[in-house]
XYZ file of C-alpha atoms in Angstrom:
604
model
C -94.985 -78.330 12.329
C -97.769 -75.926 12.329
C -98.010 -72.910 9.923
C -97.006 -70.313 12.563
C -93.938 -72.158 13.697
C -92.822 -72.735 10.104
C -93.320 -68.993 9.256
C -91.271 -68.037 12.383
C -88.392 -70.224 11.521
C -88.336 -69.031 7.940
C -88.228 -65.346 9.128
C -85.400 -66.186 11.557
C -83.474 -67.768 8.735
C -84.078 -64.755 6.531
C -82.807 -62.366 9.201
C -79.666 -64.624 9.830
C -78.804 -64.755 6.063
C -79.518 -61.075 5.627
C -77.341 -60.156 8.592
C -74.479 -62.212 7.231
C -74.448 -60.274 3.901
C -75.335 -56.910 5.341
C -72.838 -56.939 8.185
C -70.047 -58.759 6.189
C -66.935 -56.539 6.180
C -65.650 -55.074 2.983
C -62.394 -56.256 1.359
C -60.623 -53.130 2.445
C -61.725 -53.731 6.068
C -60.459 -57.344 5.917
C -57.167 -56.193 4.560
C -56.810 -53.539 7.241
C -57.598 -56.059 10.016
C -55.086 -58.532 8.557
C -52.313 -55.896 8.546
C -53.205 -54.865 12.076
C -52.949 -58.492 13.263
C -49.650 -58.934 11.391
C -48.184 -55.732 12.938
C -49.320 -56.808 16.456
C -47.627 -60.237 15.925
C -44.446 -58.577 15.074
C -44.669 -56.281 18.008
C -45.137 -59.227 20.235
C -42.057 -60.820 18.806
C -40.065 -57.622 19.468
C -39.092 -57.077 15.766
C -41.148 -54.007 15.172
C -41.131 -51.292 17.710
C -44.443 -50.399 19.351
C -44.586 -46.783 17.888
C -47.511 -44.479 17.355
C -48.977 -44.039 13.907
C -47.379 -41.525 11.622
C -50.624 -39.585 11.466
C -50.366 -38.390 15.077
C -52.933 -36.392 16.861
C -50.861 -33.177 16.266
C -50.606 -34.072 12.513
C -54.307 -34.739 12.252
C -55.058 -31.587 14.089
C -52.558 -29.700 11.624
C -54.603 -30.844 8.677
C -57.646 -29.458 10.224
C -55.915 -26.141 10.724
C -55.863 -26.446 14.553
C -52.316 -27.323 15.615
C -51.737 -27.513 19.450
C -49.186 -24.774 20.034
C -48.201 -26.327 23.282
C -47.086 -29.451 21.323
C -45.059 -27.470 18.898
C -43.063 -25.920 21.687
C -41.884 -29.278 22.925
C -38.516 -30.593 21.759
C -38.793 -31.346 18.031
C -42.519 -30.687 18.417
C -42.749 -29.004 14.952
C -41.378 -32.296 13.399
C -44.476 -34.201 14.472
C -46.348 -32.399 11.761
C -45.855 -33.046 7.931
C -46.781 -34.983 4.940
C -44.729 -37.954 3.837
C -42.548 -37.560 0.583
C -40.394 -40.042 -1.055
C -37.212 -38.915 -2.815
C -35.249 -41.017 -5.108
C -31.486 -41.693 -4.871
C -29.810 -44.055 -7.123
C -26.696 -45.121 -8.997
C -26.360 -47.783 -11.757
C -26.985 -50.737 -9.431
C -29.193 -49.476 -6.573
C -32.397 -47.391 -6.365
C -33.332 -46.036 -3.026
C -36.520 -44.260 -1.887
C -35.833 -42.067 1.151
C -38.831 -40.991 3.223
C -39.173 -37.633 4.927
C -40.806 -39.503 7.834
C -37.778 -40.629 9.927
C -35.317 -39.571 7.011
C -34.975 -43.305 6.546
C -34.487 -45.578 3.515
C -38.067 -46.396 2.683
C -37.326 -49.026 -0.084
C -34.263 -50.600 -1.839
C -34.432 -51.842 -5.388
C -31.683 -53.654 -7.082
C -31.953 -52.545 -10.622
C -29.896 -55.364 -12.255
C -32.022 -58.160 -10.850
C -35.680 -59.387 -10.958
C -37.744 -61.608 -8.558
C -38.541 -65.097 -9.651
C -41.768 -63.931 -11.327
C -40.134 -61.076 -13.220
C -41.028 -58.219 -10.967
C -38.689 -55.427 -9.734
C -36.428 -56.787 -7.027
C -37.229 -54.811 -3.950
C -35.340 -56.012 -0.740
C -37.763 -54.141 1.634
C -40.302 -51.277 1.647
C -43.249 -49.901 3.589
C -44.364 -49.397 7.057
C -42.958 -52.741 8.451
C -39.420 -51.263 8.089
C -37.816 -48.865 10.620
C -34.550 -46.935 11.004
C -34.290 -44.420 13.810
C -32.345 -43.069 16.838
C -33.679 -42.952 20.365
C -32.424 -40.194 22.695
C -33.578 -37.914 25.394
C -33.998 -34.171 24.567
C -35.384 -31.626 27.146
C -36.576 -34.534 29.345
C -38.644 -35.979 26.505
C -37.975 -39.383 24.845
C -37.308 -38.850 21.104
C -37.523 -41.402 18.248
C -36.419 -40.019 14.920
C -38.246 -42.762 13.092
C -41.537 -41.020 13.796
C -40.518 -37.495 13.190
C -40.627 -35.516 9.844
C -37.373 -34.504 8.175
C -37.042 -31.979 5.342
C -34.705 -32.406 2.322
C -32.386 -29.611 2.056
C -32.963 -29.688 -1.791
C -36.085 -31.059 -3.379
C -34.309 -33.847 -5.383
C -31.126 -35.855 -4.818
C -28.151 -34.125 -6.230
C -25.177 -36.057 -7.835
C -25.847 -39.118 -5.725
C -26.115 -37.215 -2.558
C -29.122 -36.216 -0.377
C -29.295 -34.396 2.974
C -32.378 -34.973 5.121
C -32.789 -32.515 8.068
C -34.529 -32.830 11.340
C -34.961 -29.401 12.735
C -34.985 -28.341 16.458
C -34.455 -24.681 15.547
C -32.906 -22.709 12.629
C -29.377 -23.349 13.972
C -29.969 -26.607 15.795
C -30.728 -29.760 13.775
C -29.725 -33.323 12.847
C -28.681 -34.094 9.269
C -28.715 -37.467 7.565
C -26.198 -37.176 4.847
C -26.633 -39.907 2.136
C -24.074 -40.621 -0.360
C -24.150 -43.365 -3.155
C -20.999 -45.256 -3.168
C -19.453 -47.704 -5.656
C -21.795 -50.478 -6.816
C -24.016 -51.609 -4.029
C -22.742 -49.338 -1.141
C -24.560 -46.288 0.403
C -22.866 -44.112 3.011
C -24.798 -42.410 5.716
C -23.451 -39.749 8.071
C -25.613 -38.653 11.039
C -24.441 -35.192 12.091
C -26.012 -33.339 15.021
C -25.434 -29.689 14.840
C -25.752 -27.205 17.827
C -27.630 -29.732 19.916
C -24.963 -30.501 22.619
C -26.993 -28.783 25.303
C -30.349 -30.413 24.094
C -29.455 -34.040 23.571
C -28.391 -36.015 26.512
C -26.744 -38.980 25.015
C -23.076 -39.064 26.164
C -21.734 -39.100 22.474
C -23.675 -42.262 21.670
C -26.918 -42.869 19.874
C -29.300 -45.861 20.214
C -30.025 -47.004 16.681
C -33.077 -49.283 15.903
C -33.062 -50.917 12.516
C -35.638 -53.428 11.523
C -36.802 -54.794 8.254
C -39.541 -57.297 7.022
C -37.871 -58.960 3.930
C -39.969 -59.736 0.953
C -40.174 -62.998 -0.932
C -37.821 -62.929 -3.890
C -37.494 -66.686 -4.758
C -39.926 -69.330 -5.919
C -39.574 -71.503 -2.979
C -40.258 -69.470 0.092
C -39.654 -72.527 2.384
C -36.068 -72.732 1.189
C -35.688 -68.982 1.108
C -36.617 -68.814 4.787
C -34.267 -71.671 5.529
C -31.331 -69.772 4.152
C -32.243 -66.347 5.627
C -31.157 -64.893 9.108
C -29.111 -62.238 10.733
C -25.308 -62.554 10.387
C -22.874 -60.438 12.337
C -19.058 -59.871 12.428
C -16.935 -58.682 15.388
C -13.908 -56.503 15.458
C -11.658 -59.565 15.824
C -12.809 -61.028 12.540
C -15.316 -63.777 13.821
C -18.517 -64.286 11.882
C -21.549 -65.818 13.340
C -25.298 -66.035 12.702
C -28.555 -66.438 14.406
C -30.759 -69.541 14.031
C -32.020 -70.251 10.452
C -34.742 -72.521 11.686
C -36.473 -70.731 14.586
C -36.966 -67.215 16.107
C -33.887 -66.026 18.101
C -32.514 -62.892 19.741
C -28.909 -62.369 20.967
C -27.452 -59.461 22.987
C -23.887 -58.250 23.128
C -22.939 -55.918 26.045
C -20.146 -53.563 26.300
C -17.959 -56.277 27.969
C -17.751 -58.498 24.832
C -16.022 -57.974 21.486
C -17.740 -55.224 19.362
C -19.958 -56.142 16.431
C -18.870 -53.970 13.433
C -21.346 -55.246 10.895
C -24.781 -56.596 10.898
C -26.403 -58.361 7.918
C -30.149 -59.031 7.224
C -29.269 -62.066 4.944
C -31.628 -63.628 2.542
C -31.121 -66.524 0.348
C -29.457 -64.700 -2.486
C -29.383 -60.987 -1.331
C -28.359 -59.107 1.734
C -28.731 -55.678 3.486
C -25.686 -54.992 5.649
C -25.111 -52.200 8.098
C -21.474 -51.522 9.135
C -19.499 -49.207 11.356
C -15.691 -48.808 11.283
C -15.473 -48.166 14.915
C -17.984 -51.058 15.855
C -21.141 -50.961 17.862
C -20.662 -50.415 21.633
C -23.713 -52.710 22.348
C -25.913 -54.762 20.110
C -29.234 -56.665 20.281
C -30.014 -58.792 17.186
C -33.255 -60.692 16.434
C -34.848 -62.750 13.750
C -38.484 -64.077 13.590
C -40.716 -65.826 11.181
C -44.401 -64.934 10.807
C -46.032 -67.756 8.840
C -49.169 -65.764 8.360
C -47.083 -63.180 6.416
C -45.980 -63.410 2.800
C -42.586 -61.925 3.765
C -39.679 -64.210 4.325
C -38.587 -63.099 7.871
C -38.520 -60.180 10.160
C -35.121 -59.044 11.318
C -33.967 -56.441 13.839
C -30.681 -54.835 15.001
C -30.612 -52.482 17.959
C -27.094 -51.030 18.286
C -25.251 -48.319 20.024
C -23.212 -45.923 17.816
C -20.449 -43.814 19.207
C -19.446 -40.449 17.777
C -16.249 -39.965 15.794
C -13.706 -37.187 16.411
C -15.981 -34.709 14.491
C -18.999 -35.530 16.568
C -20.695 -37.276 13.666
C -22.000 -40.909 13.439
C -20.975 -42.470 10.122
C -22.293 -45.806 8.993
C -22.385 -47.686 5.622
C -24.823 -49.920 3.983
C -24.467 -52.701 1.467
C -27.511 -53.623 -0.552
C -26.569 -56.335 -2.996
C -26.251 -60.027 -4.091
C -24.751 -62.819 -2.077
C -22.172 -63.525 -4.756
C -18.881 -64.697 -3.335
C -16.618 -62.497 -5.487
C -18.810 -59.403 -5.093
C -18.859 -59.865 -1.260
C -15.230 -60.566 -1.117
C -14.546 -57.303 -2.965
C -16.225 -55.403 -0.143
C -13.493 -56.538 2.371
C -13.955 -57.077 6.024
C -15.106 -60.795 5.643
C -18.322 -60.005 3.874
C -18.087 -63.115 1.901
C -18.605 -65.088 5.051
C -22.258 -64.181 4.785
C -22.448 -67.218 2.390
C -22.691 -70.280 4.484
C -20.442 -72.886 2.882
C -21.232 -75.489 5.618
C -19.800 -76.540 9.009
C -16.538 -78.101 10.028
C -14.535 -79.665 7.169
C -17.537 -79.096 4.739
C -16.719 -75.290 4.764
C -13.060 -75.835 3.785
C -13.990 -78.428 1.068
C -16.205 -75.909 -0.556
C -14.088 -72.797 0.052
C -10.713 -74.076 -1.007
C -11.658 -77.020 -3.368
C -15.054 -76.762 -5.085
C -15.298 -73.044 -5.288
C -11.886 -72.442 -7.150
C -12.666 -75.197 -9.502
C -16.170 -73.746 -10.155
C -14.591 -70.322 -10.659
C -12.056 -71.734 -13.139
C -14.734 -73.460 -15.258
C -16.810 -70.151 -15.358
C -14.105 -68.559 -17.390
C -14.886 -70.624 -20.501
C -18.371 -68.998 -20.587
C -20.156 -72.389 -20.672
C -23.856 -72.880 -19.710
C -24.077 -73.555 -16.051
C -25.534 -77.081 -16.707
C -22.249 -77.899 -18.573
C -20.153 -76.447 -15.681
C -21.950 -78.702 -13.167
C -21.509 -81.737 -15.617
C -17.626 -80.993 -15.919
C -17.453 -80.409 -12.144
C -19.033 -83.626 -11.372
C -16.773 -85.507 -13.830
C -13.668 -83.970 -12.342
C -14.840 -85.043 -8.836
C -15.470 -88.448 -9.966
C -12.119 -88.800 -11.492
C -10.357 -87.572 -8.224
C -12.437 -90.159 -6.178
C -12.115 -92.922 -8.685
C -9.265 -94.804 -6.662
C -11.623 -94.841 -3.612
C -14.514 -96.075 -5.852
C -12.279 -98.824 -7.274
C -11.135 -99.977 -3.785
C -14.755 -100.034 -2.567
C -15.910 -102.061 -5.534
C -13.014 -104.595 -5.180
C -13.796 -105.067 -1.466
C -17.454 -105.774 -2.236
C -16.522 -108.233 -4.887
C -14.358 -110.148 -2.390
C -17.268 -110.228 -0.029
C -19.436 -111.506 -2.763
C -17.067 -114.277 -3.691
C -16.877 -115.240 0.021
C -20.660 -115.327 0.388
C -20.925 -119.210 -0.316
C -18.470 -119.962 2.326
C -20.310 -117.663 4.712
C -23.552 -119.398 3.965
C -21.842 -122.758 4.834
C -20.665 -121.303 8.170
C -24.189 -120.062 8.870
C -25.660 -123.390 8.157
C -23.162 -125.140 10.381
C -23.168 -122.814 13.296
C -26.818 -121.759 13.057
C -28.485 -118.496 13.960
C -28.971 -119.177 17.639
C -25.545 -118.000 18.575
C -24.968 -114.700 16.669
C -21.727 -114.067 18.644
C -20.126 -117.344 17.665
C -21.407 -116.833 14.097
C -19.716 -113.421 13.831
C -16.521 -114.940 15.415
C -16.457 -117.569 12.602
C -17.029 -114.863 10.080
C -14.056 -112.923 11.322
C -11.844 -115.986 11.190
C -12.815 -116.425 7.609
C -12.044 -112.832 6.797
C -8.721 -113.023 8.410
C -7.788 -116.321 6.603
C -8.944 -114.919 3.225
C -7.222 -111.432 3.789
C -10.394 -109.659 3.379
C -11.462 -106.489 5.305
C -15.237 -106.541 5.894
C -15.299 -102.796 6.167
C -13.121 -102.294 3.066
C -16.322 -101.471 0.996
C -17.703 -99.012 3.559
C -14.498 -96.975 4.397
C -13.912 -95.576 0.833
C -17.611 -94.568 0.792
C -17.415 -92.893 4.193
C -14.263 -90.804 2.874
C -16.460 -89.663 0.066
C -19.416 -88.636 2.251
C -18.075 -85.219 3.424
C -17.573 -84.170 -0.239
C -21.094 -85.327 -1.194
C -22.622 -83.392 1.832
C -20.489 -80.384 1.005
C -22.312 -80.150 -2.397
C -25.565 -80.204 -0.483
C -24.664 -76.889 0.931
C -22.742 -75.517 -2.015
C -25.360 -75.626 -4.833
C -28.337 -74.249 -2.917
C -26.331 -71.157 -1.851
C -24.613 -70.619 -5.201
C -25.866 -67.232 -6.608
C -24.486 -67.903 -10.071
C -27.289 -70.562 -10.708
C -30.039 -67.898 -10.049
C -32.090 -67.496 -13.167
C -29.893 -69.816 -15.199
C -31.661 -72.361 -17.509
C -30.543 -75.689 -18.779
C -32.721 -78.188 -20.682
C -36.244 -77.910 -19.349
C -35.004 -76.416 -15.991
C -35.737 -72.620 -16.267
C -33.912 -71.763 -13.055
C -31.220 -74.098 -11.661
C -31.405 -72.257 -8.241
C -34.911 -73.498 -7.550
C -36.948 -76.547 -8.191
C -38.465 -77.440 -11.581
C -41.836 -78.878 -11.963
C -43.289 -81.654 -14.043
C -46.628 -81.642 -12.151
C -48.473 -79.179 -9.980
C -51.438 -79.949 -7.682
C -53.026 -78.567 -4.467
C -50.784 -78.641 -1.446
C -50.694 -82.052 0.225
C -51.516 -82.199 4.005
C -48.524 -82.669 6.210
C -46.074 -82.954 3.380
C -46.939 -79.489 1.948
C -46.046 -80.513 -1.546
C -47.839 -78.814 -4.307
C -45.558 -80.152 -7.233
C -43.277 -83.000 -8.367
C -39.754 -82.027 -9.371
C -38.681 -83.691 -12.816
C -35.026 -83.587 -11.884
C -35.545 -84.801 -8.336
C -37.653 -87.658 -9.671
C -34.909 -88.602 -12.226
C -32.258 -88.430 -9.263
C -34.453 -90.754 -7.107
C -34.960 -93.294 -9.889
C -31.261 -93.352 -10.728
C -30.563 -93.852 -7.019
C -32.901 -96.718 -6.745
C -31.314 -98.292 -9.880
C -27.825 -97.702 -8.278
C -29.050 -99.415 -5.099
C -30.247 -102.527 -7.096
C -26.899 -102.830 -8.820
C -25.000 -102.225 -5.719
C -26.854 -105.011 -3.926
C -25.854 -107.289 -6.901
C -22.245 -106.351 -6.489
C -22.097 -106.788 -2.658
C -24.375 -109.824 -2.584
C -26.656 -108.234 0.063
C -29.415 -110.273 1.287
C -32.267 -110.167 3.886
C -33.098 -106.871 5.359
C -29.882 -105.135 4.186
C -31.006 -105.776 0.641
C -34.147 -103.582 1.152
C -32.813 -100.919 3.589
C -30.999 -99.255 0.677
C -34.281 -98.654 -1.110
C -35.840 -96.632 1.686
C -33.269 -93.780 1.740
C -33.761 -92.574 -1.870
C -37.502 -92.284 -1.114
C -36.956 -90.302 2.071
C -34.502 -88.029 0.095
C -37.082 -87.570 -2.570
C -39.477 -86.150 0.152
C -36.636 -83.741 1.188
C -35.079 -82.671 -2.087
C -38.383 -82.262 -3.990
C -38.404 -78.506 -3.029
C -34.537 -78.107 -3.357
C -32.728 -76.484 -6.352
C -32.754 -78.353 -9.571
C -29.080 -77.680 -9.858
C -28.453 -79.804 -6.672
C -30.652 -82.743 -7.909
C -28.999 -82.521 -11.253
C -25.650 -82.864 -9.672
C -26.783 -85.976 -7.753
C -28.228 -87.512 -10.931
C -25.029 -86.877 -12.715
C -23.066 -88.554 -9.944
C -25.243 -91.519 -10.011
C -24.951 -91.861 -13.880
C -21.128 -91.527 -13.736
C -21.060 -94.181 -10.854
C -22.914 -96.636 -13.123
C -20.217 -95.848 -15.889
C -17.303 -96.304 -13.416
C -18.715 -99.561 -12.036
C -19.202 -100.920 -15.544
C -15.569 -100.085 -16.428
C -14.211 -101.541 -13.186
C -16.311 -104.719 -13.660
C -14.518 -105.278 -16.985
C -11.271 -105.095 -15.115
C -12.130 -107.253 -12.092
C -12.382 -111.002 -12.479
C -14.363 -112.852 -9.845
C -12.590 -116.034 -10.566
C -9.200 -114.459 -10.178
C -10.324 -112.908 -6.869
C -11.619 -116.379 -5.710
C -8.266 -117.927 -6.489
C -6.360 -115.162 -4.721
C -8.526 -115.772 -1.599
C -7.919 -119.540 -1.689
C -4.179 -118.775 -1.876
C -4.332 -116.420 1.056
C -6.096 -119.172 3.058
C -3.204 -121.684 2.426
C -0.482 -119.229 3.776
C 0.749 -119.569 7.257
C -0.839 -117.298 9.861
C 2.387 -115.384 10.541
C 2.863 -114.468 6.861
C -0.485 -112.851 6.519
C -1.175 -109.196 6.970
C -1.343 -108.324 10.732
C -4.890 -107.785 11.744
C -5.993 -104.262 12.862
C -6.433 -103.296 16.410
C -10.065 -102.896 15.730
C -10.352 -106.433 14.353
C -8.398 -107.820 17.301
C -10.639 -106.123 19.854
C -13.647 -107.254 17.995
C -12.450 -110.961 18.089
C -11.601 -110.845 21.698
C -14.935 -109.188 22.518
C -16.714 -112.018 20.801
C -14.582 -114.676 22.370
C -15.405 -113.341 25.799
C -19.219 -113.267 24.956
C -19.094 -116.776 23.536
C -17.269 -118.029 26.772
C -19.632 -116.343 29.154
C -22.131 -118.636 30.953
C -25.750 -118.335 29.475
C -28.372 -117.257 31.838
C -31.080 -119.881 32.310
C-alpha cells in the first residue's frame, strides 16, 4: 500500500469515527424516540387511541399570543387552549391526581402499600392512560380526553372535586368526583344545557385505557396473572386471555356488562355502572419492549339516568378476598381460584381454613406449615392405602419376575394377561397405588393456583424469604438464553431436592425397575425450571408436603409388615375363585381384550 492510499484510508476512518460521535443522538433524543415507538405500538394494538398531542396548534398559538379566533368559535373550541394542572384528591387509603386535561384521573396511588422495591405504589399515571367521552356537537367530533377542564375550586374540598368543561357560561359538562369509603371513588358526569348541542341520544361513548406499572418483583408472573375481568348483569364473571393479546366485543343484543376490572396480580382498577353498559369492547395487550405490565382498554356505552346524569364508580385497591367481597357484586371473583373443581376446593375448603388460622396472628410461614399439616392428616387414609398397595406389588415382584422369565418379552400381551391372573389370585389391584394419588392431585394442583394469587403473602417474610409472594434468591447471574433465568430460588431448590429424594424412596417402596425407575426423576427437574420464578410460599408448601410425606411413609412402614402381606397374598391364592372379590369391569375388559389379542393370528 503506497503512502497516498494509506493517507486516504486514514482520513476516511477519521471522518467515519468523527461522524459517529458528532451525529450520535443525545440521551433525551433517544428517550423521546423510544417513547414515540412505544406509543405507536400501542396505537397499532388498539389500546391507546390515536389522538392529537395535548399541545395542539391552537394551544401553541395561544402561548405565542396569536390564537385563531375561528377555532375558538367552534364547539368547545376554547377548551383546546390551556395549561395542564394536577389537583390532588384523597382519603386515608387512596391518593388521586386529577388532570385539567380531560378532567381525568391522571394517577392513582394506594397509600397503604409499596412496590416490591419500596417505592410509592402507583397503579397508573402519565400520558399512556386515557379516560374520555366521544360525541358529536355542532357537527364536530368531540373527545373530552383532549380538552381542558377547569376546577370549580382551586383545590379539592372535603373529598369532592368538580371539573368543568365549558361550552358557554350556561352550558357545560361537569365531572363530579367524590371520595367514597376505603378504595371507592364516585364520578358523576353531568351535562348542563347541552341538549340542543350534543347529539348523543342520552348515551355517551366512554373510552378508558391504562398502561399498568410493574408493582411486583417478577414481572413475568405479574403479567401471567394480569388481564381484563368483566361481570354481566346476570352475575357471570369472565376474563380475557392472561397469556396473549385479546379483544372482545359485547353488542346491545347480549347481557350487559356492569363492571370492568383492569386486574393486576395483587391490585385492580374497576369501573362499574349500576345500570350496566349498553355496549362494550374490551382489550388487553402486552408490549414486551415496555417496562409496564400490560395495556388494557374498555370502550363502553353509558346510558343517562332519570336526572340526565351518567354516574359511575371506581374501585382502586388490593385483590384481597375479604376486601373485594365487602364491595359486593361479585368483586371477589376477580381473584382466579382455578378452573373446574379446583375453584371449589380453594373457595370452600382451603380459603376458610386459611382465614381461620389467620385469627391466631401467626407468621404466614407458620400458617402454611399448619395448613399443610391439616391437609396431610385429612389425606392420610389415601396415603396409607396407596402405600399398602405399592407394598403388595413389591412383595409380588419375585413372582412377576418368574412369569416374565417363563413367558418371555416377545409376547407382551400374554405377559400382561399372566400378570392380571396373578393379581386376581393374589387379590391385588395393580392400580391401587395410583388411584389414591390421583384423588389427591386436584388438591395439590388447587394450591398451585391458591398461593400465587394470595394477597396476604405479599411482603410477608419467613426465615430467609423476605417476601413469600415472590421468589427468593440464593444466587443471581445474567439472564440465561432461552430459559431467561437470572437467579436460583433457594426454596425451589430445596423443594426439588426433596422431590428427588421422595422419588428415590418411592421407587424403593414400589419396587420400580427399568425405565419406570428413572422417569420419576425427570419431572422434578422440569418443575424446577417452571417454579424457579414462582412465589417462595408455593415452593415452601411443596417442600413441606414432601417432608410430611416422608414422615407419613416412615410411620406407615412401621405398621406394615411385608412378611404378613406375603402370607396374606398366599392365603388369597389358595382360596377358591368364587370366594374371591369379584373383579372390576375394567379388569374384566382388560383380560378379555388381552385374550383376544393373544388368540389373533400373527401376521407373517
